[in-house]
PDB file of N, CA and C in Angstrom:
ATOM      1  N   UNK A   1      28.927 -30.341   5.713  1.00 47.00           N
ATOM      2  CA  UNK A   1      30.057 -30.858   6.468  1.00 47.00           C
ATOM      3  C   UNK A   1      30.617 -32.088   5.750  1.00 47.00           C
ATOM      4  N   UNK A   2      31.766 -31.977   5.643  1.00 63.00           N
ATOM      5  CA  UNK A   2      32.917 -33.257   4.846  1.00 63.00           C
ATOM      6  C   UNK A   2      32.443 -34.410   5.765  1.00 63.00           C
ATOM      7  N   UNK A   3      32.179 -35.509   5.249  1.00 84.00           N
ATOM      8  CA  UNK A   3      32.163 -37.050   5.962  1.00 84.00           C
ATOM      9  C   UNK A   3      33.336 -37.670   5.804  1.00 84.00           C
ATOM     10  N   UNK A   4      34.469 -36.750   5.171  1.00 88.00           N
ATOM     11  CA  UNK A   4      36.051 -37.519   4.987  1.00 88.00           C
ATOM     12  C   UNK A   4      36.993 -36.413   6.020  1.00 88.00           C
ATOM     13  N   UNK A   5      37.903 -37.399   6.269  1.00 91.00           N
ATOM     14  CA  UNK A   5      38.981 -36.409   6.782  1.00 91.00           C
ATOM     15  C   UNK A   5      39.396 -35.784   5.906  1.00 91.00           C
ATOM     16  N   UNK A   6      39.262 -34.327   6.976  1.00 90.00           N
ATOM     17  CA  UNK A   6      39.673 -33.240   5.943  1.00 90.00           C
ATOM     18  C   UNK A   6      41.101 -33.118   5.862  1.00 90.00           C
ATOM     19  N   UNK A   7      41.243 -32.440   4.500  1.00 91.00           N
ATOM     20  CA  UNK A   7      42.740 -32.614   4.167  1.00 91.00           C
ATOM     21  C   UNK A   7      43.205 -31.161   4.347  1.00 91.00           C
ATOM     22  N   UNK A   8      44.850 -31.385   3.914  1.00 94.00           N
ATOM     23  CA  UNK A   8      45.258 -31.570   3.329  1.00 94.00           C
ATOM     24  C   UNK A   8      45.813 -33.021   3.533  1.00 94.00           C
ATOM     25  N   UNK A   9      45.377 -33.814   2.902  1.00 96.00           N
ATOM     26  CA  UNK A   9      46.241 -35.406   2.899  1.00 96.00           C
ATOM     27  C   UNK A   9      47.950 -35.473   2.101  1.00 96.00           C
ATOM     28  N   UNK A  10      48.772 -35.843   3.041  1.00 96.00           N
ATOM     29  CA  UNK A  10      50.109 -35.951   1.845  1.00 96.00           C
ATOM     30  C   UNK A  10      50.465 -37.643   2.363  1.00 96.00           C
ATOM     31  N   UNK A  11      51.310 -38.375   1.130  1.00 93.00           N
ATOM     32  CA  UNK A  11      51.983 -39.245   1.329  1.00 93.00           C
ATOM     33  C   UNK A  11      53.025 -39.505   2.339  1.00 93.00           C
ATOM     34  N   UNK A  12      53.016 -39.934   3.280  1.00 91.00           N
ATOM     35  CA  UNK A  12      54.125 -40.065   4.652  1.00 91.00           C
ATOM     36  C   UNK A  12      55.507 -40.265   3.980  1.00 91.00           C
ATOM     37  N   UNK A  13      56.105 -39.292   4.336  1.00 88.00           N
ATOM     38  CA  UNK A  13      57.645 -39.291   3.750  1.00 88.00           C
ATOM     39  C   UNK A  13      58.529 -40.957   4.184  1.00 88.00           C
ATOM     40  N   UNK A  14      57.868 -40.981   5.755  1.00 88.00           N
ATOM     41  CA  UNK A  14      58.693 -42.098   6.084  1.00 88.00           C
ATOM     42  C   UNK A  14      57.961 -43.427   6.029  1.00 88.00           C
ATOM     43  N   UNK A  15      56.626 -43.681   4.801  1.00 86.00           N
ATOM     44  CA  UNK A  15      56.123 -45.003   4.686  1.00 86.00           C
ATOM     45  C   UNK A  15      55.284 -44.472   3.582  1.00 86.00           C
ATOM     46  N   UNK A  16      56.472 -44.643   2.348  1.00 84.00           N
ATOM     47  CA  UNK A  16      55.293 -44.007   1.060  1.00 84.00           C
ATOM     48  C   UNK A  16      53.625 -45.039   0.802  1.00 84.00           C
ATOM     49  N   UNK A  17      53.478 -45.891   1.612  1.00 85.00           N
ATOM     50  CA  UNK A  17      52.843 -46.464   1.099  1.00 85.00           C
ATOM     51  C   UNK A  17      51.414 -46.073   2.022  1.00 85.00           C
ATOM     52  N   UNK A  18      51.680 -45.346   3.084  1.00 92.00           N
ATOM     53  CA  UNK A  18      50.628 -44.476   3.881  1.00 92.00           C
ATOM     54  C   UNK A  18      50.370 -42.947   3.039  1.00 92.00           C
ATOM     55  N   UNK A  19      48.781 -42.820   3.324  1.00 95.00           N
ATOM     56  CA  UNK A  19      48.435 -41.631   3.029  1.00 95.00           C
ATOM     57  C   UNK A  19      47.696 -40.767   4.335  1.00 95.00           C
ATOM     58  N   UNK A  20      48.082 -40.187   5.061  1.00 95.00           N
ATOM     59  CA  UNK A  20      47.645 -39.458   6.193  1.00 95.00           C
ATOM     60  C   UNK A  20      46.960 -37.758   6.142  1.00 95.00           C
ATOM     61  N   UNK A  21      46.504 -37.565   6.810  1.00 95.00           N
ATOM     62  CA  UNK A  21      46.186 -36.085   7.124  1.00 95.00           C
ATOM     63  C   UNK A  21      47.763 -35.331   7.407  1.00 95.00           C
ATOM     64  N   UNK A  22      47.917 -34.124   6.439  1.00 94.00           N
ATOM     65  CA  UNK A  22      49.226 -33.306   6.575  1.00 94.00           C
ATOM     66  C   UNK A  22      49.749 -33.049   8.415  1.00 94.00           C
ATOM     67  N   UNK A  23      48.429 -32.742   9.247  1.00 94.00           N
ATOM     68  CA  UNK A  23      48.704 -32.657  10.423  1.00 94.00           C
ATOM     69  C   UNK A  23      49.001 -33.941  11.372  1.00 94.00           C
ATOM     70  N   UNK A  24      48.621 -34.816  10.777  1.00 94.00           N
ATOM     71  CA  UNK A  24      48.939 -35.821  11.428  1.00 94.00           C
ATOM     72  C   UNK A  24      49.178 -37.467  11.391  1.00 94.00           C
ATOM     73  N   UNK A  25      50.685 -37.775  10.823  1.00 92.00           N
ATOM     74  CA  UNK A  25      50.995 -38.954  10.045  1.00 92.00           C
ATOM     75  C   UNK A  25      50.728 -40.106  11.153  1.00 92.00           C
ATOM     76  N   UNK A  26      50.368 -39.949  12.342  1.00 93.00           N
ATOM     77  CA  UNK A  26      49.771 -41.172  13.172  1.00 93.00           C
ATOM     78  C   UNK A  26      48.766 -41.740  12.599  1.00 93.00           C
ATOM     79  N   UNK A  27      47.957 -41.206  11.897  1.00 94.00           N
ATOM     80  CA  UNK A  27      46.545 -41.275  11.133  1.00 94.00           C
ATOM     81  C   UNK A  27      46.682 -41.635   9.701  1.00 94.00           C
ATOM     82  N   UNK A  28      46.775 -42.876   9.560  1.00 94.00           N
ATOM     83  CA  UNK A  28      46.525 -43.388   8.312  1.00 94.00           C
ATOM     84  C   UNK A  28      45.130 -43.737   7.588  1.00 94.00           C
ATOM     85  N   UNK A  29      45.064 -43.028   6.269  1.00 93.00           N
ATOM     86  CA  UNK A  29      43.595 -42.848   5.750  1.00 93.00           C
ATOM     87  C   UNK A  29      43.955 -44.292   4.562  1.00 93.00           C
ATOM     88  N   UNK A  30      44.222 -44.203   4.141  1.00 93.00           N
ATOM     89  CA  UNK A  30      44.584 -45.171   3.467  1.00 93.00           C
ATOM     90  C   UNK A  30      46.672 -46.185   2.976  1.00 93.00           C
ATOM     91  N   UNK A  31      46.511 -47.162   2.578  1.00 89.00           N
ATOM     92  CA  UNK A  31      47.656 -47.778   2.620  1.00 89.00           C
ATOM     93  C   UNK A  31      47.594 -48.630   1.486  1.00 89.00           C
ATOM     94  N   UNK A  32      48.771 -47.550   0.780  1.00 87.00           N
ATOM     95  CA  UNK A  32      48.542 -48.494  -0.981  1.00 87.00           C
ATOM     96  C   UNK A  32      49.403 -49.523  -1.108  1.00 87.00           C
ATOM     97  N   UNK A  33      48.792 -50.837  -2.069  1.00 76.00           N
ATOM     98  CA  UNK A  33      49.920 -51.717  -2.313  1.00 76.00           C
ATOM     99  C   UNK A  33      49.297 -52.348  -3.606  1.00 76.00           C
ATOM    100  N   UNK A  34      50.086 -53.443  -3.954  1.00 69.00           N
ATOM    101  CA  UNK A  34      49.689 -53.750  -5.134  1.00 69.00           C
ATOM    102  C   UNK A  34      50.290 -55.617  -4.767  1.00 69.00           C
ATOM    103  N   UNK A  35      49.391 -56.659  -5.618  1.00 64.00           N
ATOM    104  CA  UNK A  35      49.563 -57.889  -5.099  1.00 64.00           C
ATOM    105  C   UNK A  35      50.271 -58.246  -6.330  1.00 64.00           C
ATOM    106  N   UNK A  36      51.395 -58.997  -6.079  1.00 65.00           N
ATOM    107  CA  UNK A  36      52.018 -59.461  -7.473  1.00 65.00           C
ATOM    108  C   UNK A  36      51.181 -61.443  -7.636  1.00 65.00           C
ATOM    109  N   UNK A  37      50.429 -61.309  -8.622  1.00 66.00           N
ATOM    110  CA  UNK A  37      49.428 -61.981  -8.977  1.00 66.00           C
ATOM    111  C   UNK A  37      50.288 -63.529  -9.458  1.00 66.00           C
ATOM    112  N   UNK A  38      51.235 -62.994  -9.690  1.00 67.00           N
ATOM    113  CA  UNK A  38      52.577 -64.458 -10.405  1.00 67.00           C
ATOM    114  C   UNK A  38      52.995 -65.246  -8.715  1.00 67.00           C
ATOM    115  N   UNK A  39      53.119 -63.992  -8.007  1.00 67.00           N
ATOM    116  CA  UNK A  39      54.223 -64.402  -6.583  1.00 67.00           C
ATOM    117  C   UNK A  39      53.093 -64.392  -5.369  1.00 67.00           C
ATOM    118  N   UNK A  40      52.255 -63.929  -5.265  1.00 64.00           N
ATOM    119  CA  UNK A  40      51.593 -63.345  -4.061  1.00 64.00           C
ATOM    120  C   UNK A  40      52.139 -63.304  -2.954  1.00 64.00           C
ATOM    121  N   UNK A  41      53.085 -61.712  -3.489  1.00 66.00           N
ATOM    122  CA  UNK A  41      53.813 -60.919  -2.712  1.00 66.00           C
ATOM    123  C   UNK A  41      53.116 -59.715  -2.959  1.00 66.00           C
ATOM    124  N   UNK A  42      52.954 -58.935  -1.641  1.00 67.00           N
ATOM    125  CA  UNK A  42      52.670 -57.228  -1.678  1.00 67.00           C
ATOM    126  C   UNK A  42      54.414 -56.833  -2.447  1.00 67.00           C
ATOM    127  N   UNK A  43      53.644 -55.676  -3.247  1.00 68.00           N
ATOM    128  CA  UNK A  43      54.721 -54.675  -3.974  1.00 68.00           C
ATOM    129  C   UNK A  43      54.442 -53.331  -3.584  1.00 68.00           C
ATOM    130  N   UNK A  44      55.148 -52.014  -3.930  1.00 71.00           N
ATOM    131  CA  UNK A  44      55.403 -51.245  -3.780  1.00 71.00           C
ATOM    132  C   UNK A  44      55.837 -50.421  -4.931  1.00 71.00           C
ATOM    133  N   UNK A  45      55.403 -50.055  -6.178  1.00 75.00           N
ATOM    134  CA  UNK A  45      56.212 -49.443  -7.320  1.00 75.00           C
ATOM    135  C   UNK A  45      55.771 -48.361  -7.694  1.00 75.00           C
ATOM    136  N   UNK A  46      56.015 -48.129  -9.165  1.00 78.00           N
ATOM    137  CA  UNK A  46      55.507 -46.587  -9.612  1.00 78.00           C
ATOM    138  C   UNK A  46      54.185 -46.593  -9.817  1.00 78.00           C
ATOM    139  N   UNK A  47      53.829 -47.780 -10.090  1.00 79.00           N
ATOM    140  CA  UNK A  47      52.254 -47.600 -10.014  1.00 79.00           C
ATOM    141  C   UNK A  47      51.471 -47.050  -8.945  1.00 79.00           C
ATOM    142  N   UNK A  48      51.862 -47.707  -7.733  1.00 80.00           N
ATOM    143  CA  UNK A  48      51.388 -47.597  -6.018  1.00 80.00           C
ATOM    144  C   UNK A  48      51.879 -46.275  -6.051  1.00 80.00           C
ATOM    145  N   UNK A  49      53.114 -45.879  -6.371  1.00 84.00           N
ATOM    146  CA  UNK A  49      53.523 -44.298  -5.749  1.00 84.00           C
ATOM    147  C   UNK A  49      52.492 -43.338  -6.585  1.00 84.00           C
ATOM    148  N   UNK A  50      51.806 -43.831  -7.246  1.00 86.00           N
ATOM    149  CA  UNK A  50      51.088 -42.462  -8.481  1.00 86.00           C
ATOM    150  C   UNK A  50      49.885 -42.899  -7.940  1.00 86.00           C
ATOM    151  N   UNK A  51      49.592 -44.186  -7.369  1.00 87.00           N
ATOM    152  CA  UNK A  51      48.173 -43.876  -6.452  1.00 87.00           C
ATOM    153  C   UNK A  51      48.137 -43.317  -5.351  1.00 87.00           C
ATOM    154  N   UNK A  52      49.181 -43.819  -4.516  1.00 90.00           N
ATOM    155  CA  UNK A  52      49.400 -43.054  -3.513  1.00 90.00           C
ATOM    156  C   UNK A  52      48.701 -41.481  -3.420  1.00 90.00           C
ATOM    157  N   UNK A  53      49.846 -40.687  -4.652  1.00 92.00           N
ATOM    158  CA  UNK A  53      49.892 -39.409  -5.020  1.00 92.00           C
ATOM    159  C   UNK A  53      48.310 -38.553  -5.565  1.00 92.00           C
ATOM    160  N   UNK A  54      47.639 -39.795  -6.153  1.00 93.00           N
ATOM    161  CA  UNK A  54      46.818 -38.954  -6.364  1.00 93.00           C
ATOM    162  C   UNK A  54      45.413 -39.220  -5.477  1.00 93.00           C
ATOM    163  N   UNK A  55      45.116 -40.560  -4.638  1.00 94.00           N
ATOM    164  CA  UNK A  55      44.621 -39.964  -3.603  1.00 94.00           C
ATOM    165  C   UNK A  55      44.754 -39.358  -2.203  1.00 94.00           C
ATOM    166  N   UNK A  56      46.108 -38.786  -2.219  1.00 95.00           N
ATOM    167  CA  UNK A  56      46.597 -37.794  -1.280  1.00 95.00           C
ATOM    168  C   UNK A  56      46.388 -36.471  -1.672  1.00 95.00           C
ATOM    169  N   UNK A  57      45.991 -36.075  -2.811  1.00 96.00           N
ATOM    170  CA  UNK A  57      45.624 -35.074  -3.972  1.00 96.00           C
ATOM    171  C   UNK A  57      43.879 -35.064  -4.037  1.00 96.00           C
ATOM    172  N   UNK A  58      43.338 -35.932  -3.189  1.00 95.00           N
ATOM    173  CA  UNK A  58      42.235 -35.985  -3.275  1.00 95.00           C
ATOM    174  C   UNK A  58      40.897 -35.076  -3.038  1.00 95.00           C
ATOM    175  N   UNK A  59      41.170 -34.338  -1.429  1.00 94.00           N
ATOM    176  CA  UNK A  59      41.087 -33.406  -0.852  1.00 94.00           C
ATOM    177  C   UNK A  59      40.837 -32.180  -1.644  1.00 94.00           C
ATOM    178  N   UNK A  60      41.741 -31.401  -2.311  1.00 95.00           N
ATOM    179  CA  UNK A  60      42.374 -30.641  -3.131  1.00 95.00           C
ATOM    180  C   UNK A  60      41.793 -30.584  -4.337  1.00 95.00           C
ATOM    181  N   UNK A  61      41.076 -31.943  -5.115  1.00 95.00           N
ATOM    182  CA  UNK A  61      40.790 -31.814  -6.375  1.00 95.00           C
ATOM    183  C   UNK A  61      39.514 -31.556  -5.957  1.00 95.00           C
ATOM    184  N   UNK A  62      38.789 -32.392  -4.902  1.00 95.00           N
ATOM    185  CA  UNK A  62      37.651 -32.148  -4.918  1.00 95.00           C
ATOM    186  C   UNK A  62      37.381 -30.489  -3.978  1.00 95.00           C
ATOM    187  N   UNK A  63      37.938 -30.045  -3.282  1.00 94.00           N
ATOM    188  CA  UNK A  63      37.473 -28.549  -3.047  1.00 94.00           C
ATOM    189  C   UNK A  63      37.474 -27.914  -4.436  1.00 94.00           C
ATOM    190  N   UNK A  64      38.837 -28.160  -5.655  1.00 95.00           N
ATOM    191  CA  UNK A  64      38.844 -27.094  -6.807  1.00 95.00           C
ATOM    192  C   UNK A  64      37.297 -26.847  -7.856  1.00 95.00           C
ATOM    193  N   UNK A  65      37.046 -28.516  -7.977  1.00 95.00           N
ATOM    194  CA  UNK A  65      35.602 -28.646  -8.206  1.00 95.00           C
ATOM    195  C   UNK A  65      34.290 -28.130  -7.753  1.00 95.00           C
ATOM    196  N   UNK A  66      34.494 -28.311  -6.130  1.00 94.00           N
ATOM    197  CA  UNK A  66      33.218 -27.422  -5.540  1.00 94.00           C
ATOM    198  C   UNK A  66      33.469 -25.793  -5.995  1.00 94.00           C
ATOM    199  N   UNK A  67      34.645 -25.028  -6.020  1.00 94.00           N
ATOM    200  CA  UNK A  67      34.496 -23.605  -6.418  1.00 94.00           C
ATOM    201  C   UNK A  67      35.007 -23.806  -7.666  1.00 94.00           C
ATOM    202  N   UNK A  68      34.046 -24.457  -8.915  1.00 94.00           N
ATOM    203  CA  UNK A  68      33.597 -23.881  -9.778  1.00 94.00           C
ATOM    204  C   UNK A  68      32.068 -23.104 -10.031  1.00 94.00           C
ATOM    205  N   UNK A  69      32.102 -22.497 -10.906  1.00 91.00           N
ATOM    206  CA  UNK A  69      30.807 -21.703 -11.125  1.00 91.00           C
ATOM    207  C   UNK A  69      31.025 -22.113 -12.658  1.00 91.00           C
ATOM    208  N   UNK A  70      29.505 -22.562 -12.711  1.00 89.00           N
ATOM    209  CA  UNK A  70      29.065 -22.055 -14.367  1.00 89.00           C
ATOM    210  C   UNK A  70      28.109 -21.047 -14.557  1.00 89.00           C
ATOM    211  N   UNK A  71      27.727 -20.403 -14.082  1.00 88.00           N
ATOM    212  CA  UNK A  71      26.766 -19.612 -14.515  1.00 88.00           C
ATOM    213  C   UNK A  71      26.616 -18.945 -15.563  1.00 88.00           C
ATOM    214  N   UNK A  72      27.722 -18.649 -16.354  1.00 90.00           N
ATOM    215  CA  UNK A  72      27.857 -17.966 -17.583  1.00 90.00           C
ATOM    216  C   UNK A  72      27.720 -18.972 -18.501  1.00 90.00           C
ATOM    217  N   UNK A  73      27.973 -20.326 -18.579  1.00 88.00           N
ATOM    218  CA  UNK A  73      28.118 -21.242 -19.196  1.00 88.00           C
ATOM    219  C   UNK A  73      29.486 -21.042 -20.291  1.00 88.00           C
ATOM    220  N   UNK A  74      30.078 -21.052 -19.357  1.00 93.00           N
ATOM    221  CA  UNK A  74      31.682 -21.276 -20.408  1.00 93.00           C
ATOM    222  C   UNK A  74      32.218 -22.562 -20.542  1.00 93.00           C
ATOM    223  N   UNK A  75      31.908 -23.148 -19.461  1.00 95.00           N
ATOM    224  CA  UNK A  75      32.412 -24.969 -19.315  1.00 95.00           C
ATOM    225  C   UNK A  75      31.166 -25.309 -19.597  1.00 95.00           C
ATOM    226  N   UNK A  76      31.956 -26.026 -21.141  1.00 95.00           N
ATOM    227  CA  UNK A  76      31.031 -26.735 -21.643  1.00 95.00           C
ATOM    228  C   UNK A  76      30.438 -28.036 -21.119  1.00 95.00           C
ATOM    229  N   UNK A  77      29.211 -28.364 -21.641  1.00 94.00           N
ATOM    230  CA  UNK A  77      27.949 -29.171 -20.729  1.00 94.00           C
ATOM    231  C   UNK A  77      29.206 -30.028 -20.835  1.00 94.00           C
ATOM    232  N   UNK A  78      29.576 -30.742 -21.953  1.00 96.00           N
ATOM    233  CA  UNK A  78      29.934 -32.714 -21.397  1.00 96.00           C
ATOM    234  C   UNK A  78      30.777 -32.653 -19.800  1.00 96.00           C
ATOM    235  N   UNK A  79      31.798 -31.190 -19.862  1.00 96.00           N
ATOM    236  CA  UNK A  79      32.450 -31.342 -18.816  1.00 96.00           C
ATOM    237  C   UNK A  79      32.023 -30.965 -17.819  1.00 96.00           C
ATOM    238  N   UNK A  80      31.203 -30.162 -17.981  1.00 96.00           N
ATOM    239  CA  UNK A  80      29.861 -29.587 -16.527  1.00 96.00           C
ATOM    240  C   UNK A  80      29.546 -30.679 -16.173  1.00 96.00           C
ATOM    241  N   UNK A  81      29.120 -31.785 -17.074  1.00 96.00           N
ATOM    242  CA  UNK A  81      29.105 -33.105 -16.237  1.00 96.00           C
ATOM    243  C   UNK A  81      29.847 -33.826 -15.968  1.00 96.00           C
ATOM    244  N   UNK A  82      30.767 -33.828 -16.510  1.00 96.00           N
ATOM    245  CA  UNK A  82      32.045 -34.535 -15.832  1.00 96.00           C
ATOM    246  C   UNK A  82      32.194 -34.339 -14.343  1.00 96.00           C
ATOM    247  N   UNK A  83      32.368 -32.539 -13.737  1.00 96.00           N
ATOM    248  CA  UNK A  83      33.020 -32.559 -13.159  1.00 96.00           C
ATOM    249  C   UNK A  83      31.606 -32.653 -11.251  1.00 96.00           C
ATOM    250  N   UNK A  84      29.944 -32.270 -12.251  1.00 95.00           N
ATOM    251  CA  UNK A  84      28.981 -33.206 -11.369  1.00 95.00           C
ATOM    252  C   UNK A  84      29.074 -34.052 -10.830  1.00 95.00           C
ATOM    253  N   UNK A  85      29.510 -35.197 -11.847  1.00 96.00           N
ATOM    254  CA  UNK A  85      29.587 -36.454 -11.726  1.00 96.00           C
ATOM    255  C   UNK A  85      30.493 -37.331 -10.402  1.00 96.00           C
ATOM    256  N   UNK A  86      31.954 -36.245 -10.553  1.00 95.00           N
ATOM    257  CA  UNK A  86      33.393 -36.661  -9.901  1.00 95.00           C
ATOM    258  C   UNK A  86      32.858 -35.897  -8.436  1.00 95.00           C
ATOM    259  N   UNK A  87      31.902 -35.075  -8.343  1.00 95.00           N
ATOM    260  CA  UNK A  87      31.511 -34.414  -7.033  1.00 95.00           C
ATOM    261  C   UNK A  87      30.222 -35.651  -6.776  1.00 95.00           C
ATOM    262  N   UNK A  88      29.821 -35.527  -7.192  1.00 94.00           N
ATOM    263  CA  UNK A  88      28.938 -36.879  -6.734  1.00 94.00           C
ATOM    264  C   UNK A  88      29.544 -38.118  -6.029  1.00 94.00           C
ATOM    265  N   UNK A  89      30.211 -38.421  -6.705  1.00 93.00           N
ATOM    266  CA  UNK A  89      30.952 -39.940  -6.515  1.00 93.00           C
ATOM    267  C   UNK A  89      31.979 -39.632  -5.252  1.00 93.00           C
ATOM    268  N   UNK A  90      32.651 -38.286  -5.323  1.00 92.00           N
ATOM    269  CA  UNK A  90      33.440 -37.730  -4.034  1.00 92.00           C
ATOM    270  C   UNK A  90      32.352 -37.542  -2.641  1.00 92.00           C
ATOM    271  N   UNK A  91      31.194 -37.431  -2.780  1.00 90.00           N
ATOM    272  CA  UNK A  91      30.589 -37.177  -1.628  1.00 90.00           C
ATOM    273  C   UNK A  91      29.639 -37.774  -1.252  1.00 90.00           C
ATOM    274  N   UNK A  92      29.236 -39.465  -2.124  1.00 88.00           N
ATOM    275  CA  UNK A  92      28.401 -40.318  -1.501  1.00 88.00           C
ATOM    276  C   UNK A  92      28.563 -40.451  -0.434  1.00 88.00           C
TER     277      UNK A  92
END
């Protein structure tokens, strides 16, 4: 059983800076920003929108990972561990 809300997670059309469950944008899982370190002002840019994006993508990468199979050994070891590793760290 997932200990995260299950996704599909997308970026809230009407507050890119929320990442919610697709069913339900009342539910904010996370809220990206970025501190401008000169001003200490919250920002909002392409950086934040590509985090946003990719842990709203989060869900998604990590199911593609669980249905891999190596059994034949076609994926090679370094990335067999790579992609151990990113399932590990997804499901502490």
């Amino acid at each position: 059983m997932n200990k995260h809300t299950p996704g599909p997670w997308v970026v809230d059309p009407d507050s890119p800076t929320d990442i919610s469950p697709a069913d339900d944008l009342c539910l904010v899982i996370a809220c990206i920003s970025h501190v401008d370190e000169a001003g200490g002002r919250w920002l909002f840019g392409e950086q934040s929108k590509a985090n946003a994006n990719l842990i709203a993508a989060s869900p998604d990468l990590l199911a593609a990972l669980l249905n891999l199979e190596n059994d034949d050994g076609k994926i090679p070891e370094h990335a067999w561990a790579l992609i151990q590793s990113a399932i590990a760290k997804a499901t502490a």
